[in-house]
mmCIF file of C-alpha atoms in Angstrom:
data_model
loop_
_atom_site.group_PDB
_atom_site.id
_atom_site.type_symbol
_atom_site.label_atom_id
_atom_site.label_comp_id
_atom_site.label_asym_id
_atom_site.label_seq_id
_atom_site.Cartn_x
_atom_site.Cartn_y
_atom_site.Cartn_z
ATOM 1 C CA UNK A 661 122.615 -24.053 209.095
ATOM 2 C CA UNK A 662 121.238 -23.642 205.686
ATOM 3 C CA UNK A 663 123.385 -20.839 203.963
ATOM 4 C CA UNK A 664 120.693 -19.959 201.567
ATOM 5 C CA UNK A 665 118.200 -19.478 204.303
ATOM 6 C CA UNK A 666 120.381 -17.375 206.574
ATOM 7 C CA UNK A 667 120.998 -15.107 203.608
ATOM 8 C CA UNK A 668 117.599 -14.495 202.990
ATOM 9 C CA UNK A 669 116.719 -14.063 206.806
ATOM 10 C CA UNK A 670 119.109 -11.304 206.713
ATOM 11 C CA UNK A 671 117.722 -9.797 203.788
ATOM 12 C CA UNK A 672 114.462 -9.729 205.162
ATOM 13 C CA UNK A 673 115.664 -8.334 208.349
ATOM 14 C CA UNK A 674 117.880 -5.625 207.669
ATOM 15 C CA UNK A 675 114.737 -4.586 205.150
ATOM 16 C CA UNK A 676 112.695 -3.866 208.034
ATOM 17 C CA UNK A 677 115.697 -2.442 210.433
ATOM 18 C CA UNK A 678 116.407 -0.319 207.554
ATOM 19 C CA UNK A 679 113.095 1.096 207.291
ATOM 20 C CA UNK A 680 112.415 2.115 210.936
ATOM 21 C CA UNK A 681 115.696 3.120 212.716
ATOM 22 C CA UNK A 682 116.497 6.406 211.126
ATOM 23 C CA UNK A 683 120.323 5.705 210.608
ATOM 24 C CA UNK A 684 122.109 2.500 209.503
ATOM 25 C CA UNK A 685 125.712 1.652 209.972
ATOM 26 C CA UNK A 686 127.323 -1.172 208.469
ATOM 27 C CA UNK A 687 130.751 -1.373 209.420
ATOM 28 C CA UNK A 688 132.515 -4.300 207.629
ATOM 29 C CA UNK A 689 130.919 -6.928 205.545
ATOM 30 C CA UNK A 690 129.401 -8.142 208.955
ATOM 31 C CA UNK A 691 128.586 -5.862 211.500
ATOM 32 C CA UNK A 692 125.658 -3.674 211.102
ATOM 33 C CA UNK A 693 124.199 -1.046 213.279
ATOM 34 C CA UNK A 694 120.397 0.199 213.399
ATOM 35 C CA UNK A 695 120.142 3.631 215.495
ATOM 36 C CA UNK A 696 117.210 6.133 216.259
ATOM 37 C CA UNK A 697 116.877 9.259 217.901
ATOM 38 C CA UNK A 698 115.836 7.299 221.178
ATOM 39 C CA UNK A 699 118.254 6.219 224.343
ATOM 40 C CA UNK A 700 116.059 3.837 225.055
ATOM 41 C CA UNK A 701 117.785 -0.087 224.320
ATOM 42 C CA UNK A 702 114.934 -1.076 222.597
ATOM 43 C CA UNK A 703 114.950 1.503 219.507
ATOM 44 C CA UNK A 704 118.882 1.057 219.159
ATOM 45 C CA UNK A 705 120.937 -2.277 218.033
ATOM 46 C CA UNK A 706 124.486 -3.702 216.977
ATOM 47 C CA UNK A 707 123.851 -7.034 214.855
ATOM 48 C CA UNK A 708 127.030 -9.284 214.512
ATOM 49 C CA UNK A 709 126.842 -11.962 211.856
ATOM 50 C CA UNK A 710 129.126 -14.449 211.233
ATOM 51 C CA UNK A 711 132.558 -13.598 210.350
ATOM 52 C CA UNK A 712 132.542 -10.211 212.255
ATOM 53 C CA UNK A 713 135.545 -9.100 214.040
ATOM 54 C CA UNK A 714 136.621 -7.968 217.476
ATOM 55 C CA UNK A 715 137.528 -4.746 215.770
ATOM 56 C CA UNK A 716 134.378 -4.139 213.567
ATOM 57 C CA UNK A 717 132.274 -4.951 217.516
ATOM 58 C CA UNK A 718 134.220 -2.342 219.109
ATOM 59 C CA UNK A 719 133.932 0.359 216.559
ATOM 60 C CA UNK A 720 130.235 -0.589 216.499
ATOM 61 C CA UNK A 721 129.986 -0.349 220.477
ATOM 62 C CA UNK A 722 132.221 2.906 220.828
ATOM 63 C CA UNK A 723 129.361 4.698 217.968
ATOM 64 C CA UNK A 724 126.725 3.813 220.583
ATOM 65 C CA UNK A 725 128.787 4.480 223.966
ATOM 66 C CA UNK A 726 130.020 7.891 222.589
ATOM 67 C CA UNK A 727 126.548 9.423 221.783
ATOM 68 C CA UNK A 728 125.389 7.980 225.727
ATOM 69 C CA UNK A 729 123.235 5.464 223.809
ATOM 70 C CA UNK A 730 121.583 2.154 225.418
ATOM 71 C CA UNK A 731 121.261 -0.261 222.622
ATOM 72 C CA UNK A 732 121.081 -3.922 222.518
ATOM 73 C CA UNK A 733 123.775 -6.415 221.270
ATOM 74 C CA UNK A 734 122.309 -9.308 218.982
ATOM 75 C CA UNK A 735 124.380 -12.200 217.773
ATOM 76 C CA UNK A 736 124.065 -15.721 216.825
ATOM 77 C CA UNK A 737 124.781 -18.432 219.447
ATOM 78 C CA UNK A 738 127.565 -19.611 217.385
ATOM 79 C CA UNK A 739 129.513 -16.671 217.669
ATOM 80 C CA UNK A 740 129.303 -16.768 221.729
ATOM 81 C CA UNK A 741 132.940 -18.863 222.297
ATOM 82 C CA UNK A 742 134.732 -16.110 220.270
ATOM 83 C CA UNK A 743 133.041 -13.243 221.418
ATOM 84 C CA UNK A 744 131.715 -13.882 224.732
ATOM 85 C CA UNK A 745 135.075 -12.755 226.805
ATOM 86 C CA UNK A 746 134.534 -9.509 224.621
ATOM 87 C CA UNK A 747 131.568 -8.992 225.562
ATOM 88 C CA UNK A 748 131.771 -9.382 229.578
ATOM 89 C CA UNK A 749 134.880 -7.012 229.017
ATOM 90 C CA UNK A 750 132.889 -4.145 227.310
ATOM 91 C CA UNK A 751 130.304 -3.715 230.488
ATOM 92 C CA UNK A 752 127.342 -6.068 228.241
ATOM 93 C CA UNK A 753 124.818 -8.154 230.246
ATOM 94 C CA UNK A 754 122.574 -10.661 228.766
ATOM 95 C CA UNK A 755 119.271 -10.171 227.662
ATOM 96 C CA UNK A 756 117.872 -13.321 226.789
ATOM 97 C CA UNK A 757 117.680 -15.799 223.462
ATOM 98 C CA UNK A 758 115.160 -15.578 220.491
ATOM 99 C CA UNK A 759 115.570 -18.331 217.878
ATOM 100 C CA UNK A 760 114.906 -17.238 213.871
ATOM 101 C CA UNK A 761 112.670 -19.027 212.252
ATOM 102 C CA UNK A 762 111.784 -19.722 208.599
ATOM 103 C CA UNK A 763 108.402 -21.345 207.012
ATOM 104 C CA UNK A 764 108.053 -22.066 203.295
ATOM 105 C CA UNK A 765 104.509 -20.825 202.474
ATOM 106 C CA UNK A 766 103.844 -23.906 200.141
ATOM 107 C CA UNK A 767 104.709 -26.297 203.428
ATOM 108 C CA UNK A 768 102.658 -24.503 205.325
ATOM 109 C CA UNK A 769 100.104 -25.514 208.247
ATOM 110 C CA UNK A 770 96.662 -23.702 209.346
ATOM 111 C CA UNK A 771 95.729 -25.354 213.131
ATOM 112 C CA UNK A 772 92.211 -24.847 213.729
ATOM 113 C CA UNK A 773 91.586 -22.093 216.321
ATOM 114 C CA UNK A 774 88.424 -20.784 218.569
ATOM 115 C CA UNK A 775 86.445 -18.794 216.212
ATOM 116 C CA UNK A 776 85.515 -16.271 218.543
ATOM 117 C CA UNK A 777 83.856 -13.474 216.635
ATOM 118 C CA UNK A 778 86.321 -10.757 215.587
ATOM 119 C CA UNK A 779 87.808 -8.382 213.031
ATOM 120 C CA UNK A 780 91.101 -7.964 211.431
ATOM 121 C CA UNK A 781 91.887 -4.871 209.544
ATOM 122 C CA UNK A 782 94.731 -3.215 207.747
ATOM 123 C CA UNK A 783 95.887 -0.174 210.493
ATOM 124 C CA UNK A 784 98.182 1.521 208.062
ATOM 125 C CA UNK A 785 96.387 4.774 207.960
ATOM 126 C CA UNK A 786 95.487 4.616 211.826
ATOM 127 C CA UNK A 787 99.036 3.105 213.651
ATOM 128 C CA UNK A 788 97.348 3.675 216.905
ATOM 129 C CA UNK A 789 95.129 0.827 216.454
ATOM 130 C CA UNK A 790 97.668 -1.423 215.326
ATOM 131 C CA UNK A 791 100.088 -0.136 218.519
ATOM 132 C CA UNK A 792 97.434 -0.534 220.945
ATOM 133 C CA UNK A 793 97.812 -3.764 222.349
ATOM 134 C CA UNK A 794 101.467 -3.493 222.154
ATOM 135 C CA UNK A 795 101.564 -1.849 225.745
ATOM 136 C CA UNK A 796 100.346 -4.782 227.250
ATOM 137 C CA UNK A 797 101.530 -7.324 225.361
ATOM 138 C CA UNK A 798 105.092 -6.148 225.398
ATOM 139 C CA UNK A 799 105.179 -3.962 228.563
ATOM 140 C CA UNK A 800 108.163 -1.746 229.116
ATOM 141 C CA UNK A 801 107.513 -1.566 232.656
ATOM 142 C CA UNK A 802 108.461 2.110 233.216
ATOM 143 C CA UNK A 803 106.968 5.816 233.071
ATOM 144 C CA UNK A 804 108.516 6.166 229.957
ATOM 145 C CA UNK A 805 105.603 3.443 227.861
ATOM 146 C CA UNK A 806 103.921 5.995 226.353
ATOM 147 C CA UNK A 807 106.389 8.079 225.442
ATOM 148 C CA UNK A 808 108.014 4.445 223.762
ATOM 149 C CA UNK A 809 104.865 3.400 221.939
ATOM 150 C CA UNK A 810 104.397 7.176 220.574
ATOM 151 C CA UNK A 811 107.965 7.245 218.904
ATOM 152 C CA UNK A 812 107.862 3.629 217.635
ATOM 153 C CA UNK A 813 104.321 4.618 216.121
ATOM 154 C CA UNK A 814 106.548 7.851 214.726
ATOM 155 C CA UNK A 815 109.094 5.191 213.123
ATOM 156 C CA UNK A 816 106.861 3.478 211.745
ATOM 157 C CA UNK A 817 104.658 6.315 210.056
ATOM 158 C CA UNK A 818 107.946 7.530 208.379
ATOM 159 C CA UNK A 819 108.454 4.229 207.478
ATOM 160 C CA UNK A 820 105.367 3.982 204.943
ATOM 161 C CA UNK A 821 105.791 8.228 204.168
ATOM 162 C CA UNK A 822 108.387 7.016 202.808
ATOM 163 C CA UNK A 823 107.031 4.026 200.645
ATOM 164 C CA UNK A 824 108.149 0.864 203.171
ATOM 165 C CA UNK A 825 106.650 -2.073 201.802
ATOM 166 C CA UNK A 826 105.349 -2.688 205.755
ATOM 167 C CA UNK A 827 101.556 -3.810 206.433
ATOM 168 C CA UNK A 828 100.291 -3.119 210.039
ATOM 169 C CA UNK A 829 97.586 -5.617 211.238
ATOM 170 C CA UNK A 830 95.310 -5.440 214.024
ATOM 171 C CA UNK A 831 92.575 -7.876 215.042
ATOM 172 C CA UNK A 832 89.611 -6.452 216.990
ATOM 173 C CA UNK A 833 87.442 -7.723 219.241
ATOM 174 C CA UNK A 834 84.157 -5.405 219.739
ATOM 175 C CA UNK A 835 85.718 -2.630 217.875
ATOM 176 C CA UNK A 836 88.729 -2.769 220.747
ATOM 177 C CA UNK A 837 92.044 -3.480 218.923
ATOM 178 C CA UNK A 838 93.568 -6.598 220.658
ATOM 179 C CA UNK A 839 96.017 -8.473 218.893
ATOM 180 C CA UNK A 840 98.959 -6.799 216.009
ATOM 181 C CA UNK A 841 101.255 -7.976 213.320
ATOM 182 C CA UNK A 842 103.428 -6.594 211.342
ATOM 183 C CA UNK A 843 104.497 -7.788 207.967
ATOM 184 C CA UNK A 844 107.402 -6.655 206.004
ATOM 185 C CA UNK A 845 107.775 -8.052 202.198
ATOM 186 C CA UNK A 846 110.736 -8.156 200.359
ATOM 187 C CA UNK A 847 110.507 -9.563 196.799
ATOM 188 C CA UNK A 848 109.473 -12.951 197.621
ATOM 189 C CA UNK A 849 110.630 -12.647 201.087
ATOM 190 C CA UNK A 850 108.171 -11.796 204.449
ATOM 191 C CA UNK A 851 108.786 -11.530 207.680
ATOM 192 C CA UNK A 852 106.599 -11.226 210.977
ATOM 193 C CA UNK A 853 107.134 -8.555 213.546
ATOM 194 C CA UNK A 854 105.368 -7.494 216.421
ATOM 195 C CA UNK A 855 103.326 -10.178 217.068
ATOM 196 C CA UNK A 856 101.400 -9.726 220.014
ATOM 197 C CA UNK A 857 97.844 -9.828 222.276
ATOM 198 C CA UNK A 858 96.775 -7.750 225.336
ATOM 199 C CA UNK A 859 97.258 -9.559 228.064
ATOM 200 C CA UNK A 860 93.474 -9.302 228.626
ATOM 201 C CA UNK A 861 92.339 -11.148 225.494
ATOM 202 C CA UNK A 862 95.899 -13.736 225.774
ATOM 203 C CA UNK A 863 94.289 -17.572 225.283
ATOM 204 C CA UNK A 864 91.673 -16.920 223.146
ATOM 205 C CA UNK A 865 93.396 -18.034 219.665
ATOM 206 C CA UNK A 866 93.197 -14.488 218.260
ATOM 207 C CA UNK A 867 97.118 -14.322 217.791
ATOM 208 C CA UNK A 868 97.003 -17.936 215.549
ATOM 209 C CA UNK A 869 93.536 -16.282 213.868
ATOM 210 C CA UNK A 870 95.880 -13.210 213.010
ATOM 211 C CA UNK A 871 99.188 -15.288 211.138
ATOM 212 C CA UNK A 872 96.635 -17.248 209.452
ATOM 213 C CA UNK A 873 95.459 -14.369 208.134
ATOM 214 C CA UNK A 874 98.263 -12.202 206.809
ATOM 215 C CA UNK A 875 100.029 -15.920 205.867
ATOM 216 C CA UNK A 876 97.259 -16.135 203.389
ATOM 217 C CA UNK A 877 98.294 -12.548 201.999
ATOM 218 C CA UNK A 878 101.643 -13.457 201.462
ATOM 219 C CA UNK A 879 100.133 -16.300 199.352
ATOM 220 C CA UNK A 880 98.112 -14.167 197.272
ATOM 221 C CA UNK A 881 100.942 -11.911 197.265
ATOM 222 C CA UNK A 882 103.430 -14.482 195.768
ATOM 223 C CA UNK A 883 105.668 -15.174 198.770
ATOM 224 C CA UNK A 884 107.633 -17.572 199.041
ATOM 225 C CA UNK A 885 108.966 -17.796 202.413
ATOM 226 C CA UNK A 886 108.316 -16.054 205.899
ATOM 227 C CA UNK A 887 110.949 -15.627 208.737
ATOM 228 C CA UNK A 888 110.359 -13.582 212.246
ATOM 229 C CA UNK A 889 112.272 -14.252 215.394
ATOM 230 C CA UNK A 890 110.382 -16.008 217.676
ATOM 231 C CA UNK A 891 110.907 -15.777 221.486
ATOM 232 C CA UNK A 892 110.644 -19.052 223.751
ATOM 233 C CA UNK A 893 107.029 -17.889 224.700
ATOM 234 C CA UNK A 894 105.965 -17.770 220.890
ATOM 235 C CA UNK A 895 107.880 -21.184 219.581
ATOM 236 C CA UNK A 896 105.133 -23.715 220.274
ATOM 237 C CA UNK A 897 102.364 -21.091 217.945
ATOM 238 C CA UNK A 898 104.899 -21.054 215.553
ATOM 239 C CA UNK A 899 105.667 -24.307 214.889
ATOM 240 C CA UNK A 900 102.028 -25.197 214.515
ATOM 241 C CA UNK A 901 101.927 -23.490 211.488
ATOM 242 C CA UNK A 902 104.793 -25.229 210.001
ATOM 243 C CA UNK A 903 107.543 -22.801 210.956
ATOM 244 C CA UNK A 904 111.293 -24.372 211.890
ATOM 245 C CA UNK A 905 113.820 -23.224 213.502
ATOM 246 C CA UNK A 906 117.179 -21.573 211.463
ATOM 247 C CA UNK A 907 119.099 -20.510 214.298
ATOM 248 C CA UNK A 908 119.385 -19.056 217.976
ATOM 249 C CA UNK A 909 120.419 -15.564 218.723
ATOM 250 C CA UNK A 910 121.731 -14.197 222.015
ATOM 251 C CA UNK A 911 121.017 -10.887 223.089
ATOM 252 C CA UNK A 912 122.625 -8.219 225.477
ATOM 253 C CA UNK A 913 122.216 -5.064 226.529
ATOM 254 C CA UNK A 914 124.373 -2.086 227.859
ATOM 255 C CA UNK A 915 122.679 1.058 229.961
#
C-alpha cells in the first residue's frame, strides 16, 4: 500500500467524520472514534488504523458499550490476523467489506452514459432533496427510516452551520430528486460520500452522469485527488472512471 495515499485517505476521511458525528475520540495515535447522539450502528463508529492496540480497541469499545451504544467497527483487512480473536471475544459480528479507493483527477476517465434528460443541482440550502433518494437507495429496513434520514439530514445541516467545506448533490429527473452525492474537500483532497439512486430510477446512468459532474468541480476547484469507499456493488462504476483500489476494510457491528 502506498503510504502517501493512505495518509491522505485518512485525512480526507476523518474531515468528513469530523464534521458530522457530533463528538470525536481519538484515543492513541491510531484509534479514533466518531459518535452522535443516535443508538443506531449506522451514526456511531470505532476506526482502527494500522498500528492500533488491543488496549486502545478496548477502551474505544467500552466508550460505546457503556453509554448502550450500537456502533460499527471498521478496520483494514490487514489488521484481521491480529485482531480478529479480539474481536469474536468482545460480542462483534461482521458486517461486510468496502474497499477505499483513490483516483488522481489528472488520470481521470469520463465513460459515456445514457443522456437521459435530467438536472443536477447543488441541495445545500434544501438537504431534503439531496436525502431523498437515500431511503431507497440505502434502505434501513425498519420503522425507524425516517426518523434515520431526519437526524442524518440534522448532521449534516450543522455540518455547513458550522462552515463544513461539504457540497450536497442531487440529480433530478422531472423535478423528482433521484440520485445524491456528497463531496467533502480538503485542501487538495475530495472525497465521495453517499453515492446513491432510488431504486426506481437504478440502470439509467444517472449515478455515472452525477460523479462526472461534481469530478469536473473538483477540477475547477483545483483537486488533486478523490477517495470514497466503494462497496462491491459500486466497484465496477468506479473503476470506469479511473478510480483504483488502496485498500479493503472489514466491518462489524455490535447491538
Amino acid at each position: 500500500m502506498d503510504a502517501q495515499l493512505y495518509k491522505e485517505f485518512k485525512i480526507v476521511e476523518k474531515a468528513f467524520w469530523s464534521e458530522i458525528c457530533e463528538n470525536n475520540i481519538r484515543i492513541g495515535d491510531h484509534t479514533h472514534c466518531f459518535m452522535t447522539p443516535m443508538d443506531a450502528a449506522i451514526f456511531n463508529f470505532i476506526y482502527l488504523r494500522q498500528g492500533a492496540t488491543e488496549s486502545s480497541f478496548q477502551q474505544a469499545s467500552t466508550l460505546f458499550t457503556s453509554q448502550k451504544k450500537n456502533h460499527i467497527l471498521v478496520l483494514p483487512e490487514s489488521l484481521l490476523p491480529e485482531f480478529e480473536e479480539i474481536i469474536k471475544n468482545a460480542g462483534y459480528t461482521g458486517d461486510g467489506m468496502t474497499t477505499a479507493m483513490y483516483l488522481t483527477l489528472s488520470d481521470a476517465v469520463y465513460p459515456a452514459y445514457r443522456n437521459n434528460p435530467c438536472d443536477i443541482i447543488l441541495t445545500n440550502h434544501n438537504l431534503a432533496q439531496w436525502a431523498h433518494p437515500l431511503k431507497t437507495a440505502f434502505p434501513v429496513g425498519d420503522d425507524s427510516e425516517d426518523t434515520i434520514i431526519n437526524e442524518y439530514i440534522r448532521y449534516h445541516q450543522k455540518a455547513l452551520d458550522n462552515g463544513a467545506t461539504i457540497f450536497h448533490y442531487a440529480l433530478l429527473v422531472e423535478g423528482q430528486p433521484v440520485s445524491s452525492l456528497t463531496l467533502t474537500i480538503h485542501d487538495k483532497l475530495a472525497r465521495f460520500d453517499d453515492i446513491g439512486t432510488d431504486i426506481a430510477y437504478q440502470g439509467n446512468g444517472y449515478a455515472t452522469h452525477l460523479i462526472k459532474h461534481v469530478l469536473e468541480f473538483c477540477r475547477e476547484q483545483g483537486v488533486e485527488r478523490c477517495f470514497l469507499d466503494a462497496s462491491a456493488d459500486g466497484l465496477a462504476l468506479y473503476r470506469k472512471f479511473g478510480f483504483k483500489s488502496l485498500f479493503n476494510y472489514l466491518s462489524f457491528i455490535k447491538e
